[in-house]
Short mmCIF file of C-alpha atoms and ligand atoms in Angstrom, two decimals:
data_model
loop_
_atom_site.label_atom_id
_atom_site.label_comp_id
_atom_site.label_asym_id
_atom_site.label_seq_id
_atom_site.Cartn_x
_atom_site.Cartn_y
_atom_site.Cartn_z
CA UNK A 1 100.62 129.60 115.64
CA UNK A 2 97.11 128.62 116.60
CA UNK A 3 95.37 125.29 117.01
CA UNK A 4 92.30 125.12 114.81
CA UNK A 5 89.88 123.33 117.13
CA UNK A 6 87.77 122.02 114.28
CA UNK A 7 90.53 120.39 112.25
CA UNK A 8 92.84 119.84 115.25
CA UNK A 9 95.71 121.21 113.20
CA UNK A 10 98.09 124.09 113.81
CA UNK A 11 97.80 127.17 111.64
CA UNK A 12 100.01 130.19 111.08
CA UNK A 13 97.87 133.20 110.19
CA UNK A 14 95.18 130.85 108.92
CA UNK A 15 97.57 128.72 106.84
CA UNK A 16 97.94 125.03 107.72
CA UNK A 17 101.40 124.55 109.25
CA UNK A 18 101.95 120.91 108.24
CA UNK A 19 100.97 121.64 104.66
CA UNK A 20 103.66 124.32 104.48
CA UNK A 21 106.17 121.86 105.91
CA UNK A 22 105.13 119.17 103.39
CA UNK A 23 105.47 121.67 100.57
CA UNK A 24 108.92 123.03 101.44
CA UNK A 25 110.48 120.26 103.54
CA UNK A 26 112.43 120.45 106.79
CA UNK A 27 114.28 122.08 108.38
CA UNK A 28 112.35 125.23 107.53
CA UNK A 29 111.97 128.79 108.77
CA UNK A 30 108.50 130.33 108.40
CA UNK A 31 107.68 133.98 109.15
CA UNK A 32 104.26 135.54 109.67
CA UNK A 33 104.13 139.06 108.21
CA UNK A 34 101.04 139.94 110.26
CA UNK A 35 103.03 139.58 113.50
CA UNK A 36 105.80 141.90 112.28
CA UNK A 37 103.22 144.46 111.18
CA UNK A 38 101.42 144.21 114.54
CA UNK A 39 104.63 144.66 116.55
CA UNK A 40 105.66 147.65 114.45
CA UNK A 41 102.25 149.19 114.99
CA UNK A 42 102.36 148.55 118.73
CA UNK A 43 105.56 150.55 118.89
CA UNK A 44 104.43 153.43 116.75
CA UNK A 45 101.11 153.59 118.65
CA UNK A 46 102.88 153.59 122.01
CA UNK A 47 105.30 156.39 121.14
CA UNK A 48 103.31 159.57 120.74
CA UNK A 49 105.85 162.12 119.58
CA UNK A 50 105.86 164.44 116.56
CA UNK A 51 108.79 162.78 114.84
CA UNK A 52 109.41 159.09 115.39
CA UNK A 53 111.71 156.75 113.54
CA UNK A 54 111.96 153.03 114.16
CA UNK A 55 115.16 151.70 112.63
CA UNK A 56 114.93 147.95 112.30
CA UNK A 57 118.13 146.34 113.63
CA UNK A 58 118.49 144.01 110.71
CA UNK A 59 121.12 141.70 112.13
CA UNK A 60 118.18 139.89 113.75
CA UNK A 61 116.86 138.71 110.36
CA UNK A 62 118.32 139.98 107.11
CA UNK A 63 116.13 138.43 104.47
CA UNK A 64 115.51 141.09 101.79
CA UNK A 65 111.76 140.46 101.73
CA UNK A 66 111.59 141.11 105.49
CA UNK A 67 113.61 144.30 104.99
CA UNK A 68 111.20 145.40 102.25
CA UNK A 69 108.22 144.72 104.49
CA UNK A 70 109.70 146.92 107.23
CA UNK A 71 110.62 149.63 104.74
CA UNK A 72 107.06 149.70 103.43
CA UNK A 73 105.79 150.02 107.00
CA UNK A 74 107.88 153.19 107.29
CA UNK A 75 110.87 151.88 109.22
CA UNK A 76 114.48 152.89 108.75
CA UNK A 77 117.34 150.45 109.11
CA UNK A 78 120.04 149.90 111.71
CA UNK A 79 123.08 148.24 110.15
CA UNK A 80 126.20 146.98 111.91
CA UNK A 81 128.30 146.09 108.87
CA UNK A 82 128.98 147.37 105.39
CA UNK A 83 127.27 144.27 104.06
CA UNK A 84 124.08 145.02 106.01
CA UNK A 85 124.10 148.51 104.51
CA UNK A 86 124.34 146.95 101.05
CA UNK A 87 121.42 144.63 101.86
CA UNK A 88 119.40 147.64 103.02
CA UNK A 89 120.10 149.53 99.80
CA UNK A 90 119.22 146.39 97.83
CA UNK A 91 115.88 146.27 99.67
CA UNK A 92 115.23 149.87 98.63
CA UNK A 93 116.06 151.86 101.76
CA UNK A 94 117.35 155.37 101.06
CA UNK A 95 120.92 155.79 102.32
CA UNK A 96 119.84 158.51 104.76
CA UNK A 97 117.35 156.09 106.30
CA UNK A 98 120.14 153.72 107.26
CA UNK A 99 122.04 154.21 110.52
CA UNK A 100 125.38 152.49 110.59
CA UNK A 101 126.33 151.51 114.14
CA UNK A 102 129.55 149.53 113.91
CA UNK A 103 132.03 148.52 116.57
CA UNK A 104 135.72 147.78 115.99
CA UNK A 105 135.60 148.28 112.24
CA UNK A 106 138.34 149.80 110.11
CA UNK A 107 138.47 153.42 108.97
CA UNK A 108 138.32 152.09 105.40
CA UNK A 109 134.95 150.45 106.10
CA UNK A 110 133.59 153.60 107.76
CA UNK A 111 134.70 155.76 104.86
CA UNK A 112 133.21 153.33 102.34
CA UNK A 113 129.91 153.57 104.25
CA UNK A 114 130.13 157.38 104.21
CA UNK A 115 130.54 157.28 100.41
CA UNK A 116 127.17 155.51 100.31
CA UNK A 117 125.68 158.39 102.32
CA UNK A 118 124.36 156.58 105.38
CA UNK A 119 124.14 158.01 108.89
CA UNK A 120 127.28 157.20 110.89
CA UNK A 121 127.36 156.39 114.56
CA UNK A 122 130.80 157.02 116.11
CA UNK A 123 131.78 154.50 118.75
CA UNK A 124 135.18 155.75 119.99
CA UNK A 125 137.09 158.96 120.64
CA UNK A 126 139.97 158.26 118.26
CA UNK A 127 137.51 157.78 115.42
CA UNK A 128 135.70 160.99 116.34
CA UNK A 129 138.96 162.93 116.19
CA UNK A 130 139.91 161.33 112.89
CA UNK A 131 136.54 162.17 111.37
CA UNK A 132 136.65 165.74 112.64
CA UNK A 133 140.03 166.26 111.00
CA UNK A 134 139.38 164.39 107.75
CA UNK A 135 135.65 164.83 107.17
CA UNK A 136 134.69 168.09 108.86
CA UNK A 137 131.53 168.51 106.76
CA UNK A 138 129.90 165.12 107.42
CA UNK A 139 127.16 164.96 110.05
CA UNK A 140 127.75 162.34 112.73
CA UNK A 141 125.98 160.62 115.57
CA UNK A 142 127.82 159.81 118.80
CA UNK A 143 127.28 156.52 120.57
CA UNK A 144 127.38 157.09 124.31
CA UNK A 145 127.93 154.39 126.89
CA UNK A 146 125.92 155.46 129.96
CA UNK A 147 127.32 152.53 131.98
CA UNK A 148 123.98 151.16 133.00
CA UNK A 149 124.08 147.53 134.02
CA UNK A 150 120.90 146.17 132.54
CA UNK A 151 119.77 143.18 130.57
CA UNK A 152 119.24 139.54 131.27
CA UNK A 153 122.58 138.14 130.26
CA UNK A 154 126.21 139.31 130.51
CA UNK A 155 126.81 138.52 126.81
CA UNK A 156 124.14 140.90 125.64
CA UNK A 157 124.49 143.62 128.23
CA UNK A 158 126.50 146.22 126.39
CA UNK A 159 126.11 149.37 128.46
CA UNK A 160 128.16 148.55 131.55
CA UNK A 161 131.61 149.75 132.54
CA UNK A 162 133.63 146.90 131.01
CA UNK A 163 131.72 146.97 127.77
CA UNK A 164 133.54 147.59 124.48
CA UNK A 165 130.64 149.66 123.10
CA UNK A 166 130.29 153.39 122.80
CA UNK A 167 132.12 156.41 124.19
CA UNK A 168 132.07 156.48 127.97
CA UNK A 169 129.85 159.10 129.52
CA UNK A 170 132.89 160.13 131.57
CA UNK A 171 134.70 161.13 128.38
CA UNK A 172 132.10 163.71 127.37
CA UNK A 173 134.32 166.70 128.24
CA UNK A 174 136.86 165.41 125.72
CA UNK A 175 134.13 164.79 123.14
CA UNK A 176 132.91 168.36 123.57
CA UNK A 177 136.40 169.76 123.22
CA UNK A 178 136.94 167.85 119.96
CA UNK A 179 133.56 168.82 118.56
CA UNK A 180 134.09 172.51 119.38
CA UNK A 181 137.67 172.66 118.18
CA UNK A 182 137.01 170.82 114.93
CA UNK A 183 133.59 172.46 114.41
CA UNK A 184 131.95 169.10 113.92
CA UNK A 185 128.31 168.66 113.03
CA UNK A 186 126.81 166.29 115.61
CA UNK A 187 123.30 165.52 114.39
CA UNK A 188 122.52 162.67 116.77
CA UNK A 189 123.33 161.01 120.06
CA UNK A 190 122.78 157.33 120.64
CA UNK A 191 122.84 154.67 123.31
CA UNK A 192 122.14 150.96 123.24
CA UNK A 193 122.35 149.56 126.74
CA UNK A 194 121.72 145.92 125.96
CA UNK A 195 119.02 143.41 125.32
CA UNK A 196 116.20 142.22 127.55
CA UNK A 197 115.41 145.34 129.54
CA UNK A 198 112.36 144.72 131.66
CA UNK A 199 112.58 147.54 134.10
CA UNK A 200 111.17 150.67 132.48
CA UNK A 201 112.67 152.82 135.26
CA UNK A 202 116.19 151.60 134.52
CA UNK A 203 115.72 152.53 130.89
CA UNK A 204 114.34 155.95 131.74
CA UNK A 205 117.24 156.54 134.12
CA UNK A 206 119.68 155.82 131.28
CA UNK A 207 117.67 158.02 128.94
CA UNK A 208 118.14 160.98 131.31
CA UNK A 209 121.87 160.56 130.94
CA UNK A 210 121.47 160.73 127.16
CA UNK A 211 119.26 163.84 127.38
CA UNK A 212 122.05 165.53 129.33
CA UNK A 213 124.50 164.70 126.56
CA UNK A 214 122.02 165.88 123.91
CA UNK A 215 121.85 169.35 125.52
CA UNK A 216 125.46 169.94 124.54
CA UNK A 217 125.05 169.82 120.76
CA UNK A 218 123.40 172.70 118.90
CA UNK A 219 123.06 170.89 115.56
CA UNK A 220 121.20 167.99 117.09
CA UNK A 221 118.39 166.45 115.00
CA UNK A 222 117.71 163.10 116.65
CA UNK A 223 118.19 161.07 119.79
CA UNK A 224 118.49 157.33 119.34
CA UNK A 225 117.71 155.21 122.39
CA UNK A 226 118.73 151.90 120.84
CA UNK A 227 116.85 148.82 121.82
CA UNK A 228 116.40 146.43 124.73
CA UNK A 229 112.77 145.50 124.22
CA UNK A 230 112.06 142.06 125.55
CA UNK A 231 109.55 139.64 124.08
CA UNK A 232 108.04 136.52 125.67
CA UNK A 233 109.99 133.34 125.15
CA UNK A 234 107.90 131.27 127.57
CA UNK A 235 104.09 131.21 127.76
CA UNK A 236 104.17 132.94 131.14
CA UNK A 237 107.36 134.87 130.47
CA UNK A 238 107.61 138.61 130.93
CA UNK A 239 107.98 141.17 128.19
CA UNK A 240 108.66 144.89 128.06
CA UNK A 241 105.45 146.77 128.77
CA UNK A 242 105.69 148.78 125.58
CA UNK A 243 102.52 150.75 126.21
CA UNK A 244 103.63 151.95 129.66
CA UNK A 245 107.15 152.54 128.38
CA UNK A 246 105.88 154.43 125.36
CA UNK A 247 103.70 156.71 127.46
CA UNK A 248 106.52 157.65 129.86
CA UNK A 249 109.19 157.93 127.20
CA UNK A 250 107.00 160.08 124.95
CA UNK A 251 106.25 162.46 127.79
CA UNK A 252 109.92 162.90 128.59
CA UNK A 253 110.85 163.32 124.97
CA UNK A 254 108.13 165.87 124.31
CA UNK A 255 109.21 167.81 127.41
CA UNK A 256 112.77 167.75 126.18
CA UNK A 257 111.79 169.07 122.73
CA UNK A 258 109.83 171.86 124.40
CA UNK A 259 112.86 172.71 126.53
CA UNK A 260 115.15 172.77 123.47
CA UNK A 261 112.60 174.71 121.43
CA UNK A 262 112.73 172.34 118.44
CA UNK A 263 111.22 169.09 117.23
CA UNK A 264 113.86 166.41 117.42
CA UNK A 265 113.32 162.92 116.04
CA UNK A 266 112.96 160.13 118.56
CA UNK A 267 114.65 156.97 117.33
CA UNK A 268 114.70 153.36 118.45
CA UNK A 269 116.35 150.39 116.83
CA UNK A 270 114.59 147.17 117.81
CA UNK A 271 115.45 143.84 116.24
CA UNK A 272 114.02 141.11 118.41
CA UNK A 273 110.85 143.01 119.31
CA UNK A 274 109.84 143.32 115.67
CA UNK A 275 110.66 139.88 114.31
CA UNK A 276 111.24 137.29 117.07
CA UNK A 277 107.65 136.14 117.52
CA UNK A 278 106.92 136.17 113.80
CA UNK A 279 109.26 133.22 113.27
CA UNK A 280 108.69 129.45 113.44
CA UNK A 281 111.36 126.86 112.91
CA UNK A 282 110.24 123.40 111.81
CA UNK A 283 112.32 120.23 112.06
CA UNK A 284 111.59 116.54 111.80
CA UNK A 285 112.26 113.91 114.44
CA UNK A 286 114.79 111.41 113.10
CA UNK A 287 115.12 109.21 116.18
CA UNK A 288 113.55 108.67 119.56
CA UNK A 289 116.23 107.21 121.77
CA UNK A 290 115.73 105.98 125.30
CA UNK A 291 118.86 105.80 127.42
CA UNK A 292 118.93 104.72 131.06
CA UNK A 293 117.99 108.17 132.28
CA UNK A 294 116.63 110.15 129.36
CA UNK A 295 114.35 110.00 126.34
CA UNK A 296 116.04 111.88 123.53
CA UNK A 297 114.29 113.22 120.47
CA UNK A 298 116.94 113.63 117.77
CA UNK A 299 116.12 116.08 114.97
CA UNK A 300 117.16 116.72 111.38
CA UNK A 301 118.80 119.98 112.50
CA UNK A 302 121.24 121.24 115.12
CA UNK A 303 123.13 124.28 116.34
CA UNK A 304 124.13 124.91 112.75
CA UNK A 305 120.58 126.22 112.22
CA UNK A 306 119.46 127.36 115.67
CA UNK A 307 122.35 128.17 117.98
CA UNK A 308 120.71 130.39 120.58
CA UNK A 309 120.02 127.62 123.15
CA UNK A 310 123.63 126.40 123.05
CA UNK A 311 125.22 129.82 122.54
CA UNK A 312 123.60 131.73 125.36
CA UNK A 313 121.14 129.44 127.01
CA UNK A 314 118.11 130.88 125.25
CA UNK A 315 114.77 129.17 125.71
CA UNK A 316 112.63 128.31 122.70
CA UNK A 317 109.26 126.64 123.21
CA UNK A 318 109.04 123.37 121.29
CA UNK A 319 105.81 121.71 120.19
CA UNK A 320 104.82 118.63 118.27
CA UNK A 321 102.88 119.86 115.25
CA UNK A 322 102.15 116.31 114.06
CA UNK A 323 100.34 115.39 117.27
CA UNK A 324 98.73 118.54 118.68
CA UNK A 325 96.45 116.85 121.20
CA UNK A 326 98.45 113.76 122.21
CA UNK A 327 99.34 113.00 125.81
CA UNK A 328 102.28 115.02 127.14
CA UNK A 329 105.57 113.28 127.82
CA UNK A 330 109.07 114.44 128.76
CA UNK A 331 111.79 114.62 126.12
CA UNK A 332 115.26 116.05 125.80
CA UNK A 333 115.45 117.52 122.32
CA UNK A 334 118.82 117.33 120.58
CA UNK A 335 120.32 118.03 117.17
CA UNK A 336 122.31 115.93 114.72
CA UNK A 337 125.62 117.79 115.09
CA UNK A 338 128.58 115.73 116.21
CA UNK A 339 129.00 117.76 119.36
CA UNK A 340 126.51 118.08 122.16
CA UNK A 341 123.75 120.31 120.84
CA UNK A 342 120.76 120.26 123.14
CA UNK A 343 117.79 122.44 122.22
CA UNK A 344 116.00 121.75 125.48
CA UNK A 345 116.26 119.44 128.48
CA UNK A 346 113.21 117.71 129.96
CA UNK A 347 110.63 119.38 127.77
CA UNK A 348 106.97 118.54 128.05
CA UNK A 349 105.87 117.74 124.50
CA UNK A 350 102.92 115.73 123.24
CA UNK A 351 103.87 112.13 122.50
CA UNK A 352 106.44 111.95 119.72
CA UNK A 353 107.21 109.31 117.17
CA UNK A 354 109.86 109.18 114.49
CA UNK A 355 108.99 111.42 111.55
CA UNK A 356 106.93 113.85 113.62
CA UNK A 357 107.40 117.56 112.92
CA UNK A 358 108.48 119.79 115.80
CA UNK A 359 108.13 123.54 115.83
CA UNK A 360 110.38 126.02 117.70
CA UNK A 361 108.73 129.31 118.59
CA UNK A 362 110.38 132.76 118.62
CA UNK A 363 112.49 131.74 115.66
CA UNK A 364 112.42 135.11 113.87
CA UNK A 365 115.34 136.88 115.55
CA UNK A 366 118.96 135.69 115.62
CA UNK A 367 118.09 132.26 114.28
CA UNK A 368 118.54 132.12 110.51
CA UNK A 369 120.95 135.06 110.68
CA UNK A 370 123.23 133.02 112.94
CA UNK A 371 122.92 129.80 110.93
CA UNK A 372 126.02 128.18 109.47
CA UNK A 373 127.08 125.26 107.31
CA UNK A 374 128.77 123.42 110.17
CA UNK A 375 128.95 119.67 109.54
CA UNK A 376 128.58 120.65 105.87
CA UNK A 377 124.80 120.86 106.16
CA UNK A 378 122.73 123.12 103.96
CA UNK A 379 121.10 126.16 105.49
CA UNK A 380 117.29 125.87 105.50
CA UNK A 381 114.76 127.54 103.24
CA UNK A 382 112.75 130.55 104.46
CA UNK A 383 109.06 131.10 103.77
CA UNK A 384 106.90 134.16 104.40
CA UNK A 385 103.18 133.88 105.09
CA UNK A 386 101.43 137.04 103.96
CA UNK A 387 97.68 137.53 103.69
CA UNK A 388 96.95 133.83 103.52
CA UNK A 389 99.63 133.06 100.92
CA UNK A 390 102.99 131.34 101.36
CA UNK A 391 106.03 132.75 99.57
CA UNK A 392 109.44 131.14 99.30
CA UNK A 393 111.86 133.94 100.25
CA UNK A 394 115.08 131.91 100.37
CA UNK A 395 115.84 128.62 98.71
CA UNK A 396 117.33 125.74 100.64
CA UNK A 397 121.02 125.49 99.91
CA UNK A 398 122.45 122.77 97.70
CA UNK A 399 125.80 121.06 97.35
CA UNK A 400 126.80 123.74 94.84
CA UNK A 401 126.56 126.34 97.60
CA UNK A 402 128.97 124.38 99.77
CA UNK A 403 131.71 124.26 97.16
CA UNK A 404 131.02 127.49 95.26
CA UNK A 405 133.96 129.43 96.73
CA UNK A 406 136.33 126.57 97.22
CA UNK A 407 139.34 126.68 94.96
CA UNK A 408 140.92 123.48 93.92
CA UNK A 409 144.38 124.31 92.58
CA UNK A 410 146.29 121.71 90.67
CA UNK A 411 148.63 120.39 93.27
CA UNK A 412 149.79 116.85 93.27
CA UNK A 413 149.79 115.63 96.85
CA UNK A 414 150.71 112.12 95.87
CA UNK A 415 154.02 110.99 97.23
CA UNK A 416 156.79 111.86 94.83
CA UNK A 417 158.80 108.93 93.55
CA UNK A 418 162.31 109.07 94.84
CA UNK A 419 164.90 108.35 92.22
CA UNK A 420 167.30 105.74 93.31
CA UNK A 421 170.69 105.88 91.79
C1 PLP B 1 121.71 144.27 118.05
C2 PLP B 1 121.45 145.69 118.16
C3 PLP B 1 120.15 146.15 118.32
C4 PLP B 1 118.93 145.25 118.43
O1 PLP B 1 118.83 144.59 119.64
P1 PLP B 1 117.49 143.71 119.93
O2 PLP B 1 117.73 143.14 121.27
O3 PLP B 1 117.41 142.67 118.86
O4 PLP B 1 116.34 144.61 119.86
C5 PLP B 1 119.96 147.51 118.36
N1 PLP B 1 121.00 148.36 118.28
C6 PLP B 1 122.28 147.95 118.12
C7 PLP B 1 123.38 148.94 118.01
C8 PLP B 1 122.55 146.60 118.08
O5 PLP B 1 123.82 146.20 117.93
#
């Protein structure tokens, strides 16, 4: 979002932000396709290998139009549920371009996914053994846990020793024994060490562990290094240096292919990196409330629509779109949910009055996809800005949506009359 210095109004890819908000109402999610395209291109430019595949981790933002955009850019899809696979197919992805990376799902769900023909990532030894015995012909990928403690937050650091994800690197002898005995076709190895990796060296250290695993499988076609790419959440925040990372990673991967004597495919599965910064969340200020110690700005939204700040302390920049050049003041921004739902304490925002429109940045990843109907509120509409045009890509919910699946059986709860004799 940019301030147009002539009109003094904020614009998203050249489109007036307040006009979009007037047209569709608040609360509202708006996505800028140009940012997604630019992020995708940054990645593919940075990774200079013969065969590269970026599988978009769609749990970040599952709108079908966003999936189509990424498919048309050449991405594959990373799905973590049967339903995400179905969304991917709906968006037009070929089954073989979808990698299914589930954790703690039933054998029934895995087998249903296999019927659809997607790539399967195996996350535990028991499942590997079961698959080897029951589906000896299917090609599988193995998710390895290299036990690297990385990432900014314990909730999203999934590679360490106590993590529930993947097959421990220490269990590789058992994996090899199963694969050999059952003559399994292992076409890929995978790791996903966690979000918010800033230290390129830590990532490369973990990648060496995965290369060592990869050497053990003759049928190998791809190595999937997961994600962990950090984007800026604050103006002076730090992000993964994708260009430096890409250069070093590509060199190692190319060396590895030379060593193995074949061209493997290098895979990554970013979610946040591709879509976070493309998203803007707009809400209106219902009340300005001064207490003894604090000035609260109360919005027409809450953690039902944007839960990241309350759920894991995430920071989202907040700006007053209605008053771009006003004098800065300090506000604590809260939602309308009947539980404490603070979006940000003591935020410097240009002077606010009731009815002003606020915008949350970085609202593309894990925002709408985590939204709920808590407090029986409708989930917001979603709009895509593409080449100067705005497109509604999800309607705001209505009361019908709230009661659609409720069943109202004919039960009389009224007190029964007792017959007196
Ligand atoms: C969530 C997830 C990702 C994406 O993580 P980001 O931090 O959004 O890039 C990638 N791979 C797997 C297996 C995941 O579960």
